[in-house]
PDB file of C-alpha atoms in Angstrom:
ATOM      1  CA  MET A   1      -0.012   0.008   0.003  1.00  0.00           C
ATOM      2  CA  THR A   2       1.379   3.390  -0.966  1.00  0.00           C
ATOM      3  CA  ASP A   3       1.610   6.271   1.503  1.00  0.00           C
ATOM      4  CA  ALA A   4      -1.039   8.188  -0.455  1.00  0.00           C
ATOM      5  CA  THR A   5      -3.459   5.243  -0.288  1.00  0.00           C
ATOM      6  CA  LYS A   6      -2.877   4.809   3.438  1.00  0.00           C
ATOM      7  CA  THR A   7      -3.483   8.526   4.012  1.00  0.00           C
ATOM      8  CA  ALA A   8      -6.727   8.335   2.033  1.00  0.00           C
ATOM      9  CA  ARG A   9      -7.949   5.293   3.980  1.00  0.00           C
ATOM     10  CA  ASP A  10      -7.008   6.876   7.333  1.00  0.00           C
ATOM     11  CA  ARG A  11      -8.888  10.022   6.398  1.00  0.00           C
ATOM     12  CA  PHE A  12     -11.923   8.044   5.275  1.00  0.00           C
ATOM     13  CA  ASP A  13     -11.959   6.106   8.573  1.00  0.00           C
ATOM     14  CA  LEU A  14     -11.761   9.416  10.432  1.00  0.00           C
ATOM     15  CA  CYS A  15     -14.781  10.678   8.478  1.00  0.00           C
ATOM     16  CA  LEU A  16     -16.777   7.541   9.285  1.00  0.00           C
ATOM     17  CA  GLU A  17     -16.003   7.764  12.964  1.00  0.00           C
ATOM     18  CA  ALA A  18     -16.719  11.497  13.264  1.00  0.00           C
ATOM     19  CA  GLU A  19     -19.983  11.323  11.262  1.00  0.00           C
ATOM     20  CA  GLN A  20     -21.391   8.163  12.793  1.00  0.00           C
ATOM     21  CA  ASP A  21     -23.853   9.756  15.254  1.00  0.00           C
ATOM     22  CA  ASN A  22     -24.966  12.493  12.881  1.00  0.00           C
ATOM     23  CA  ARG A  23     -25.631  10.023  10.061  1.00  0.00           C
ATOM     24  CA  ALA A  24     -27.561   7.731  12.420  1.00  0.00           C
ATOM     25  CA  ARG A  25     -29.790  10.637  13.424  1.00  0.00           C
ATOM     26  CA  ALA A  26     -30.299  11.618   9.779  1.00  0.00           C
ATOM     27  CA  GLU A  27     -31.309   8.054   8.874  1.00  0.00           C
ATOM     28  CA  GLU A  28     -33.696   7.979  11.826  1.00  0.00           C
ATOM     29  CA  ALA A  29     -35.253  11.281  10.727  1.00  0.00           C
ATOM     30  CA  ASP A  30     -35.605   9.971   7.165  1.00  0.00           C
ATOM     31  CA  LYS A  31     -37.447   6.861   8.302  1.00  0.00           C
ATOM     32  CA  PHE A  32     -39.621   8.826  10.712  1.00  0.00           C
ATOM     33  CA  SER A  33     -40.777  11.313   8.085  1.00  0.00           C
ATOM     34  CA  ALA A  34     -41.391   8.471   5.616  1.00  0.00           C
ATOM     35  CA  GLY A  35     -43.688   6.817   8.143  1.00  0.00           C
ATOM     36  CA  LEU A  36     -41.617   3.638   8.306  1.00  0.00           C
ATOM     37  CA  GLU A  37     -40.280   3.751  11.843  1.00  0.00           C
ATOM     38  CA  GLN A  38     -41.948   5.998  14.381  1.00  0.00           C
ATOM     39  CA  TRP A  39     -42.055   3.558  17.303  1.00  0.00           C
ATOM     40  CA  PRO A  40     -39.055   2.607  19.446  1.00  0.00           C
ATOM     41  CA  GLU A  41     -37.998  -0.891  18.446  1.00  0.00           C
ATOM     42  CA  GLN A  42     -38.484  -2.516  21.866  1.00  0.00           C
ATOM     43  CA  LEU A  43     -41.883  -0.934  22.427  1.00  0.00           C
ATOM     44  CA  ARG A  44     -43.021  -1.943  18.930  1.00  0.00           C
ATOM     45  CA  LYS A  45     -42.011  -5.566  19.525  1.00  0.00           C
ATOM     46  CA  GLU A  46     -43.857  -5.630  22.855  1.00  0.00           C
ATOM     47  CA  ARG A  47     -47.030  -4.295  21.323  1.00  0.00           C
ATOM     48  CA  GLU A  48     -46.875  -6.683  18.340  1.00  0.00           C
ATOM     49  CA  THR A  49     -46.319  -9.617  20.721  1.00  0.00           C
ATOM     50  CA  ASP A  50     -49.423  -8.582  22.707  1.00  0.00           C
ATOM     51  CA  GLY A  51     -51.396  -8.117  19.475  1.00  0.00           C
ATOM     52  CA  ARG A  52     -51.752  -4.380  19.975  1.00  0.00           C
ATOM     53  CA  PRO A  53     -51.548  -1.988  16.992  1.00  0.00           C
ATOM     54  CA  CYS A  54     -48.684   0.448  16.357  1.00  0.00           C
ATOM     55  CA  LEU A  55     -50.483   3.323  14.678  1.00  0.00           C
ATOM     56  CA  VAL A  56     -48.463   5.856  12.703  1.00  0.00           C
ATOM     57  CA  MET A  57     -49.839   9.355  12.227  1.00  0.00           C
ATOM     58  CA  ASP A  58     -48.090  11.501   9.637  1.00  0.00           C
ATOM     59  CA  GLU A  59     -47.682  14.871  11.337  1.00  0.00           C
ATOM     60  CA  THR A  60     -44.424  15.918   9.636  1.00  0.00           C
ATOM     61  CA  ASN A  61     -44.817  15.802   5.862  1.00  0.00           C
ATOM     62  CA  GLN A  62     -47.370  18.601   5.746  1.00  0.00           C
ATOM     63  CA  TYR A  63     -44.761  20.961   7.190  1.00  0.00           C
ATOM     64  CA  ILE A  64     -41.978  19.549   5.027  1.00  0.00           C
ATOM     65  CA  ASN A  65     -44.120  20.039   1.910  1.00  0.00           C
ATOM     66  CA  GLN A  66     -44.971  23.578   2.957  1.00  0.00           C
ATOM     67  CA  ILE A  67     -41.313  24.518   3.265  1.00  0.00           C
ATOM     68  CA  LYS A  68     -40.464  22.704   0.007  1.00  0.00           C
ATOM     69  CA  ASN A  69     -43.160  24.702  -1.819  1.00  0.00           C
ATOM     70  CA  ASP A  70     -41.832  27.936  -0.381  1.00  0.00           C
ATOM     71  CA  GLN A  71     -38.332  27.040  -1.580  1.00  0.00           C
ATOM     72  CA  ARG A  72     -39.530  26.165  -5.081  1.00  0.00           C
ATOM     73  CA  GLN A  73     -41.282  29.528  -5.351  1.00  0.00           C
ATOM     74  CA  ASN A  74     -38.018  31.245  -4.411  1.00  0.00           C
ATOM     75  CA  LYS A  75     -35.611  29.445  -6.703  1.00  0.00           C
ATOM     76  CA  VAL A  76     -32.025  28.848  -5.720  1.00  0.00           C
ATOM     77  CA  ALA A  77     -29.655  30.278  -8.333  1.00  0.00           C
ATOM     78  CA  ILE A  78     -26.079  31.491  -8.615  1.00  0.00           C
ATOM     79  CA  LYS A  79     -25.765  35.267  -8.823  1.00  0.00           C
ATOM     80  CA  VAL A  80     -22.668  37.000 -10.177  1.00  0.00           C
ATOM     81  CA  ARG A  81     -21.973  40.506  -8.848  1.00  0.00           C
ATOM     82  CA  PRO A  82     -18.993  42.899  -9.107  1.00  0.00           C
ATOM     83  CA  VAL A  83     -17.170  42.733  -5.786  1.00  0.00           C
ATOM     84  CA  ASP A  84     -16.537  46.469  -5.429  1.00  0.00           C
ATOM     85  CA  ASP A  85     -16.723  49.778  -7.301  1.00  0.00           C
ATOM     86  CA  LYS A  86     -13.755  48.681  -9.425  1.00  0.00           C
ATOM     87  CA  GLY A  87     -15.637  45.622 -10.675  1.00  0.00           C
ATOM     88  CA  ASP A  88     -16.834  45.585 -14.259  1.00  0.00           C
ATOM     89  CA  LYS A  89     -20.611  45.245 -14.445  1.00  0.00           C
ATOM     90  CA  LYS A  90     -20.531  44.157 -18.074  1.00  0.00           C
ATOM     91  CA  VAL A  91     -18.129  41.332 -17.252  1.00  0.00           C
ATOM     92  CA  ALA A  92     -20.378  40.310 -14.367  1.00  0.00           C
ATOM     93  CA  GLU A  93     -23.374  40.237 -16.699  1.00  0.00           C
ATOM     94  CA  MET A  94     -21.432  38.135 -19.187  1.00  0.00           C
ATOM     95  CA  MET A  95     -20.410  35.706 -16.440  1.00  0.00           C
ATOM     96  CA  GLN A  96     -24.013  35.611 -15.235  1.00  0.00           C
ATOM     97  CA  GLY A  97     -25.108  34.518 -18.677  1.00  0.00           C
ATOM     98  CA  ILE A  98     -22.541  31.708 -18.674  1.00  0.00           C
ATOM     99  CA  VAL A  99     -23.653  30.531 -15.235  1.00  0.00           C
ATOM    100  CA  ARG A 100     -27.311  30.604 -16.295  1.00  0.00           C
ATOM    101  CA  HIS A 101     -26.444  28.495 -19.337  1.00  0.00           C
ATOM    102  CA  ILE A 102     -24.627  25.984 -17.099  1.00  0.00           C
ATOM    103  CA  GLU A 103     -27.618  25.778 -14.769  1.00  0.00           C
ATOM    104  CA  ASP A 104     -30.074  25.361 -17.625  1.00  0.00           C
ATOM    105  CA  THR A 105     -28.154  22.651 -19.476  1.00  0.00           C
ATOM    106  CA  SER A 106     -27.413  20.832 -16.226  1.00  0.00           C
ATOM    107  CA  GLY A 107     -30.955  20.767 -14.934  1.00  0.00           C
ATOM    108  CA  ALA A 108     -29.453  22.342 -11.826  1.00  0.00           C
ATOM    109  CA  GLU A 109     -32.917  22.976 -10.371  1.00  0.00           C
ATOM    110  CA  ILE A 110     -33.251  19.236  -9.725  1.00  0.00           C
ATOM    111  CA  ALA A 111     -29.894  19.194  -7.934  1.00  0.00           C
ATOM    112  CA  TYR A 112     -30.869  22.148  -5.757  1.00  0.00           C
ATOM    113  CA  ASP A 113     -34.312  20.720  -4.926  1.00  0.00           C
ATOM    114  CA  THR A 114     -32.890  17.301  -4.041  1.00  0.00           C
ATOM    115  CA  ALA A 115     -30.276  18.770  -1.715  1.00  0.00           C
ATOM    116  CA  PHE A 116     -32.865  21.023  -0.077  1.00  0.00           C
ATOM    117  CA  GLU A 117     -35.260  18.159   0.604  1.00  0.00           C
ATOM    118  CA  HIS A 118     -32.433  16.074   2.044  1.00  0.00           C
ATOM    119  CA  ALA A 119     -31.643  18.950   4.381  1.00  0.00           C
ATOM    120  CA  LEU A 120     -35.291  19.183   5.415  1.00  0.00           C
ATOM    121  CA  ARG A 121     -35.632  15.485   6.180  1.00  0.00           C
ATOM    122  CA  GLY A 122     -32.204  14.801   7.650  1.00  0.00           C
ATOM    123  CA  GLY A 123     -30.298  18.008   8.306  1.00  0.00           C
ATOM    124  CA  TYR A 124     -27.989  18.246   5.269  1.00  0.00           C
ATOM    125  CA  GLY A 125     -27.755  17.671   1.529  1.00  0.00           C
ATOM    126  CA  TYR A 126     -25.295  18.127  -1.314  1.00  0.00           C
ATOM    127  CA  TRP A 127     -24.935  18.720  -5.020  1.00  0.00           C
ATOM    128  CA  ARG A 128     -21.729  18.598  -7.004  1.00  0.00           C
ATOM    129  CA  ILE A 129     -20.036  20.411  -9.904  1.00  0.00           C
ATOM    130  CA  LEU A 130     -18.437  18.295 -12.610  1.00  0.00           C
ATOM    131  CA  THR A 131     -17.160  18.624 -16.147  1.00  0.00           C
ATOM    132  CA  ASP A 132     -18.438  16.417 -18.968  1.00  0.00           C
ATOM    133  CA  TYR A 133     -17.756  16.100 -22.686  1.00  0.00           C
ATOM    134  CA  CYS A 134     -20.051  18.132 -24.875  1.00  0.00           C
ATOM    135  CA  TYR A 135     -20.390  15.273 -27.405  1.00  0.00           C
ATOM    136  CA  ASP A 136     -19.278  11.656 -27.560  1.00  0.00           C
ATOM    137  CA  ASP A 137     -16.707  12.458 -30.251  1.00  0.00           C
ATOM    138  CA  SER A 138     -15.495  15.774 -28.783  1.00  0.00           C
ATOM    139  CA  PHE A 139     -12.720  16.694 -26.414  1.00  0.00           C
ATOM    140  CA  ASP A 140     -14.515  19.916 -25.445  1.00  0.00           C
ATOM    141  CA  GLN A 141     -15.986  19.876 -21.976  1.00  0.00           C
ATOM    142  CA  GLU A 142     -18.721  21.803 -20.197  1.00  0.00           C
ATOM    143  CA  ILE A 143     -19.407  22.390 -16.521  1.00  0.00           C
ATOM    144  CA  ARG A 144     -22.326  20.488 -15.052  1.00  0.00           C
ATOM    145  CA  ILE A 145     -24.207  20.895 -11.773  1.00  0.00           C
ATOM    146  CA  THR A 146     -25.531  17.462 -10.801  1.00  0.00           C
ATOM    147  CA  ARG A 147     -27.578  16.095  -7.947  1.00  0.00           C
ATOM    148  CA  ILE A 148     -26.327  13.654  -5.338  1.00  0.00           C
ATOM    149  CA  ARG A 149     -29.153  11.187  -4.768  1.00  0.00           C
ATOM    150  CA  ASP A 150     -27.592   9.618  -1.702  1.00  0.00           C
ATOM    151  CA  ARG A 151     -26.252  12.218   0.688  1.00  0.00           C
ATOM    152  CA  PHE A 152     -24.744   9.454   2.822  1.00  0.00           C
ATOM    153  CA  SER A 153     -22.260   8.848  -0.003  1.00  0.00           C
ATOM    154  CA  VAL A 154     -20.507  12.155   0.821  1.00  0.00           C
ATOM    155  CA  HIS A 155     -17.815  12.273   3.502  1.00  0.00           C
ATOM    156  CA  LEU A 156     -16.110  15.582   4.297  1.00  0.00           C
ATOM    157  CA  ASP A 157     -13.179  16.566   6.448  1.00  0.00           C
ATOM    158  CA  PRO A 158     -14.535  16.461  10.040  1.00  0.00           C
ATOM    159  CA  ASN A 159     -11.995  19.084  11.167  1.00  0.00           C
ATOM    160  CA  ARG A 160     -13.584  21.830   9.056  1.00  0.00           C
ATOM    161  CA  GLN A 161     -14.701  24.843  11.086  1.00  0.00           C
ATOM    162  CA  GLU A 162     -16.424  27.222   8.670  1.00  0.00           C
ATOM    163  CA  PRO A 163     -20.249  26.947   8.398  1.00  0.00           C
ATOM    164  CA  ASP A 164     -20.041  26.686   4.608  1.00  0.00           C
ATOM    165  CA  GLY A 165     -17.235  24.125   4.721  1.00  0.00           C
ATOM    166  CA  SER A 166     -14.890  26.378   2.754  1.00  0.00           C
ATOM    167  CA  ASP A 167     -11.920  25.260   4.861  1.00  0.00           C
ATOM    168  CA  THR A 168     -12.478  21.573   4.054  1.00  0.00           C
ATOM    169  CA  GLN A 169      -9.135  19.957   3.246  1.00  0.00           C
ATOM    170  CA  TYR A 170     -10.371  16.664   1.788  1.00  0.00           C
ATOM    171  CA  GLY A 171     -13.536  14.731   0.997  1.00  0.00           C
ATOM    172  CA  PHE A 172     -14.922  11.573  -0.572  1.00  0.00           C
ATOM    173  CA  ILE A 173     -17.944  10.688  -2.704  1.00  0.00           C
ATOM    174  CA  THR A 174     -18.389   6.932  -2.681  1.00  0.00           C
ATOM    175  CA  GLU A 175     -20.444   4.302  -4.434  1.00  0.00           C
ATOM    176  CA  TRP A 176     -20.914   0.555  -3.860  1.00  0.00           C
ATOM    177  CA  MET A 177     -20.435  -1.465  -7.057  1.00  0.00           C
ATOM    178  CA  PRO A 178     -20.975  -5.212  -7.659  1.00  0.00           C
ATOM    179  CA  ARG A 179     -17.654  -6.999  -8.126  1.00  0.00           C
ATOM    180  CA  ASP A 180     -18.397  -8.079 -11.703  1.00  0.00           C
ATOM    181  CA  ASN A 181     -19.253  -4.500 -12.661  1.00  0.00           C
ATOM    182  CA  PHE A 182     -16.078  -3.301 -10.935  1.00  0.00           C
ATOM    183  CA  LYS A 183     -13.925  -5.703 -12.937  1.00  0.00           C
ATOM    184  CA  SER A 184     -15.578  -4.582 -16.172  1.00  0.00           C
ATOM    185  CA  ALA A 185     -15.281  -0.879 -15.374  1.00  0.00           C
ATOM    186  CA  TYR A 186     -11.690  -1.091 -14.087  1.00  0.00           C
ATOM    187  CA  PRO A 187      -9.997  -3.951 -15.934  1.00  0.00           C
ATOM    188  CA  ASP A 188      -6.522  -2.504 -15.235  1.00  0.00           C
ATOM    189  CA  ALA A 189      -6.991  -2.283 -11.456  1.00  0.00           C
ATOM    190  CA  ASP A 190      -4.275  -4.031  -9.499  1.00  0.00           C
ATOM    191  CA  PRO A 191      -5.341  -7.571  -8.441  1.00  0.00           C
ATOM    192  CA  VAL A 192      -5.987  -7.897  -4.718  1.00  0.00           C
ATOM    193  CA  SER A 193      -6.797 -10.843  -2.560  1.00  0.00           C
ATOM    194  CA  TRP A 194     -10.508 -10.209  -1.881  1.00  0.00           C
ATOM    195  CA  GLU A 195     -10.658 -12.267   1.310  1.00  0.00           C
ATOM    196  CA  GLU A 196      -7.553 -10.664   2.787  1.00  0.00           C
ATOM    197  CA  TYR A 197      -8.738  -7.192   1.870  1.00  0.00           C
ATOM    198  CA  LYS A 198     -12.271  -7.841   3.102  1.00  0.00           C
ATOM    199  CA  SER A 199     -11.011  -8.709   6.586  1.00  0.00           C
ATOM    200  CA  ASP A 200      -8.621  -5.745   6.573  1.00  0.00           C
ATOM    201  CA  SER A 201     -11.042  -3.161   5.166  1.00  0.00           C
ATOM    202  CA  PRO A 202     -14.709  -4.156   5.715  1.00  0.00           C
ATOM    203  CA  ASP A 203     -15.757  -0.594   4.882  1.00  0.00           C
ATOM    204  CA  TRP A 204     -14.420  -1.063   1.340  1.00  0.00           C
ATOM    205  CA  VAL A 205     -15.128  -4.666   0.378  1.00  0.00           C
ATOM    206  CA  THR A 206     -17.981  -7.105   1.004  1.00  0.00           C
ATOM    207  CA  ASP A 207     -18.781 -10.553  -0.341  1.00  0.00           C
ATOM    208  CA  ASP A 208     -20.553  -9.097  -3.365  1.00  0.00           C
ATOM    209  CA  SER A 209     -19.441  -5.474  -3.728  1.00  0.00           C
ATOM    210  CA  VAL A 210     -16.527  -3.113  -3.648  1.00  0.00           C
ATOM    211  CA  ARG A 211     -16.677   0.554  -2.765  1.00  0.00           C
ATOM    212  CA  ILE A 212     -15.246   3.054  -5.235  1.00  0.00           C
ATOM    213  CA  ALA A 213     -14.582   6.678  -4.334  1.00  0.00           C
ATOM    214  CA  ASP A 214     -13.844  10.061  -5.784  1.00  0.00           C
ATOM    215  CA  TYR A 215     -11.172  11.452  -3.471  1.00  0.00           C
ATOM    216  CA  PHE A 216     -10.568  15.200  -3.311  1.00  0.00           C
ATOM    217  CA  PHE A 217      -7.846  16.929  -1.345  1.00  0.00           C
ATOM    218  CA  PHE A 218      -5.646  19.984  -1.199  1.00  0.00           C
ATOM    219  CA  ARG A 219      -1.942  19.569  -1.752  1.00  0.00           C
ATOM    220  CA  GLU A 220       0.154  22.337  -0.213  1.00  0.00           C
ATOM    221  CA  GLU A 221       3.414  23.358  -1.828  1.00  0.00           C
ATOM    222  CA  ALA A 222       5.957  25.861  -0.590  1.00  0.00           C
ATOM    223  CA  ALA A 223       6.462  28.895  -2.807  1.00  0.00           C
ATOM    224  CA  GLU A 224       9.184  31.487  -2.734  1.00  0.00           C
ATOM    225  CA  GLU A 225       8.088  35.069  -2.408  1.00  0.00           C
ATOM    226  CA  SER A 226       9.210  37.125  -5.371  1.00  0.00           C
ATOM    227  CA  MET A 227      10.762  40.480  -4.531  1.00  0.00           C
ATOM    228  CA  SER A 228      10.795  43.382  -6.976  1.00  0.00           C
ATOM    229  CA  GLY A 229      11.572  47.052  -6.693  1.00  0.00           C
ATOM    230  CA  PRO A 230      13.932  49.788  -7.787  1.00  0.00           C
ATOM    231  CA  GLY A 231      17.355  48.446  -8.646  1.00  0.00           C
ATOM    232  CA  GLN A 232      16.241  44.820  -8.628  1.00  0.00           C
TER     233      GLN A 232
END
């Protein structure tokens, strides 16, 4: 295992440990609002054993839908503005047109709505920005704003402090893939003993699947300060 791979795995394990309680509460909130699990497990079992009903009254979705409707009437969108009186308004307008084109071609509204509903039901949600080829036979790429259907697939640096996460140093977006699909998608991947790796990294390999991840991080490099002035 390379040092970079070990660092990535250590960081991922740190994310899992730090997010465990928050994710459990989000999953609980999801199931509660969906009407699947609103009774404590032990109490539900006792009532079912005694033949007593466990009625579920939906008292949450009416408020969730009300907030969702308010959000959809006040659309989320990226706004470009000159930062100060030296900013060029015409350039800002041009950039705004480019951003609007990106949002339109991406179907960004779906990404925003999905993330907002996730936040309503479980406290947080995400969307992501990618680049994709304009055509199958083209090397030109365009920016895309895409939804993340499973917010639990996102793992961010737990040491971040800023409310908007702007100081995040690394993050992962993961996906479980059947082994056969993995072999087809990544035929050049280094062969690994599945059984050995499964016991060593249960968060990455199961009997039937392997987890793949997009891994993002900042790499810091030292730079020399350039000095200039009269006589230099």
